[in-house]
Amino acid sequence: MTQAKTIDCPQCGKPARIAADNPYRPFCSKRCKLVDLGDWLDESNRIPDPSGSAPGAGPADDPEGGLPH
Ligand SMILES: [Zn+2]
């Protein structure tokens, strides 16, 4: 009836259940999901800034703005 379809876990390569009862799909476990998420966050935090971050340069650093309006 309900076949438990499995795929290879993107994180560890073990069979991961693709079923409604697996909240961590397509990962096999909570741990793999968190590890993958951590990788993503780590990557996005590591994006090099080509313009560099010169001190005092750019109001983008302060959306509130230092301008008395
Ligand atoms: Zn896994």
PDB file of C-alpha atoms and ligand atoms in Angstrom:
ATOM      1  CA  MET A   1       0.000   0.000   0.000  1.00  0.00           C
ATOM      2  CA  THR A   2       2.119   2.828   1.239  1.00  0.00           C
ATOM      3  CA  GLN A   3       5.540   2.211  -0.138  1.00  0.00           C
ATOM      4  CA  ALA A   4       8.266   3.939   1.745  1.00  0.00           C
ATOM      5  CA  LYS A   5      10.204   5.559  -1.008  1.00  0.00           C
ATOM      6  CA  THR A   6      13.776   6.338  -0.168  1.00  0.00           C
ATOM      7  CA  ILE A   7      16.422   8.481  -1.708  1.00  0.00           C
ATOM      8  CA  ASP A   8      20.038   9.015  -0.845  1.00  0.00           C
ATOM      9  CA  CYS A   9      20.359  11.544   1.904  1.00  0.00           C
ATOM     10  CA  PRO A  10      22.065  14.610   0.375  1.00  0.00           C
ATOM     11  CA  GLN A  11      24.138  14.946   3.483  1.00  0.00           C
ATOM     12  CA  CYS A  12      25.355  11.499   4.416  1.00  0.00           C
ATOM     13  CA  GLY A  13      24.231   9.382   1.482  1.00  0.00           C
ATOM     14  CA  LYS A  14      22.208   6.981   3.537  1.00  0.00           C
ATOM     15  CA  PRO A  15      18.729   6.027   2.435  1.00  0.00           C
ATOM     16  CA  ALA A  16      16.297   8.692   3.521  1.00  0.00           C
ATOM     17  CA  ARG A  17      12.582   8.125   3.603  1.00  0.00           C
ATOM     18  CA  ILE A  18      10.589  10.405   1.397  1.00  0.00           C
ATOM     19  CA  ALA A  19       7.362  10.210   3.247  1.00  0.00           C
ATOM     20  CA  ALA A  20       5.042  12.516   5.090  1.00  0.00           C
ATOM     21  CA  ASP A  21       6.199  11.036   8.336  1.00  0.00           C
ATOM     22  CA  ASN A  22       9.737  12.127   7.736  1.00  0.00           C
ATOM     23  CA  PRO A  23       9.857  15.805   8.660  1.00  0.00           C
ATOM     24  CA  TYR A  24      13.519  15.918   7.736  1.00  0.00           C
ATOM     25  CA  ARG A  25      13.171  14.839   4.135  1.00  0.00           C
ATOM     26  CA  PRO A  26      15.014  14.814   1.879  1.00  0.00           C
ATOM     27  CA  PHE A  27      17.451  14.125   4.682  1.00  0.00           C
ATOM     28  CA  CYS A  28      17.515  10.959   6.686  1.00  0.00           C
ATOM     29  CA  SER A  29      17.544  12.609  10.043  1.00  0.00           C
ATOM     30  CA  LYS A  30      17.321  15.839  11.940  1.00  0.00           C
ATOM     31  CA  ARG A  31      21.062  15.863  12.308  1.00  0.00           C
ATOM     32  CA  CYS A  32      21.692  15.773   8.561  1.00  0.00           C
ATOM     33  CA  LYS A  33      19.159  18.496   7.962  1.00  0.00           C
ATOM     34  CA  LEU A  34      20.774  20.745  10.541  1.00  0.00           C
ATOM     35  CA  VAL A  35      24.240  20.040   9.180  1.00  0.00           C
ATOM     36  CA  ASP A  36      23.115  20.965   5.689  1.00  0.00           C
ATOM     37  CA  LEU A  37      21.419  24.095   6.916  1.00  0.00           C
ATOM     38  CA  GLY A  38      24.553  24.996   8.799  1.00  0.00           C
ATOM     39  CA  ASP A  39      26.573  24.601   5.637  1.00  0.00           C
ATOM     40  CA  TRP A  40      24.260  26.975   3.831  1.00  0.00           C
ATOM     41  CA  LEU A  41      24.408  29.603   6.505  1.00  0.00           C
ATOM     42  CA  ASP A  42      28.141  29.233   6.684  1.00  0.00           C
ATOM     43  CA  GLU A  43      28.442  29.715   2.936  1.00  0.00           C
ATOM     44  CA  SER A  44      26.227  32.781   2.848  1.00  0.00           C
ATOM     45  CA  ASN A  45      28.196  34.326   5.657  1.00  0.00           C
ATOM     46  CA  ARG A  46      31.394  33.728   3.793  1.00  0.00           C
ATOM     47  CA  ILE A  47      30.499  35.647   0.645  1.00  0.00           C
ATOM     48  CA  PRO A  48      33.444  37.928  -0.024  1.00  0.00           C
ATOM     49  CA  ASP A  49      32.665  41.588  -0.294  1.00  0.00           C
ATOM     50  CA  PRO A  50      34.442  42.859  -3.420  1.00  0.00           C
ATOM     51  CA  SER A  51      33.995  46.477  -2.415  1.00  0.00           C
ATOM     52  CA  GLY A  52      35.505  45.763   0.935  1.00  0.00           C
ATOM     53  CA  SER A  53      34.138  47.307   4.058  1.00  0.00           C
ATOM     54  CA  ALA A  54      35.775  50.669   4.367  1.00  0.00           C
ATOM     55  CA  PRO A  55      35.050  52.279   7.690  1.00  0.00           C
ATOM     56  CA  GLY A  56      32.480  55.034   7.448  1.00  0.00           C
ATOM     57  CA  ALA A  57      31.705  54.238   3.844  1.00  0.00           C
ATOM     58  CA  GLY A  58      28.148  53.722   2.773  1.00  0.00           C
ATOM     59  CA  PRO A  59      24.906  54.502   4.568  1.00  0.00           C
ATOM     60  CA  ALA A  60      23.837  50.936   3.762  1.00  0.00           C
ATOM     61  CA  ASP A  61      25.467  49.874   6.981  1.00  0.00           C
ATOM     62  CA  ASP A  62      22.991  52.001   8.891  1.00  0.00           C
ATOM     63  CA  PRO A  63      19.478  51.734   7.439  1.00  0.00           C
ATOM     64  CA  GLU A  64      18.145  53.919  10.217  1.00  0.00           C
ATOM     65  CA  GLY A  65      20.341  56.656   8.882  1.00  0.00           C
ATOM     66  CA  GLY A  66      22.307  59.204  10.812  1.00  0.00           C
ATOM     67  CA  LEU A  67      20.467  61.993   9.093  1.00  0.00           C
ATOM     68  CA  PRO A  68      18.336  64.203  11.255  1.00  0.00           C
ATOM     69  CA  HIS A  69      15.267  64.639   9.192  1.00  0.00           C
TER      70      HIS A  69
HETATM   71 ZN    ZN B   1      21.694  11.637   6.363  1.00  0.00          ZN
END
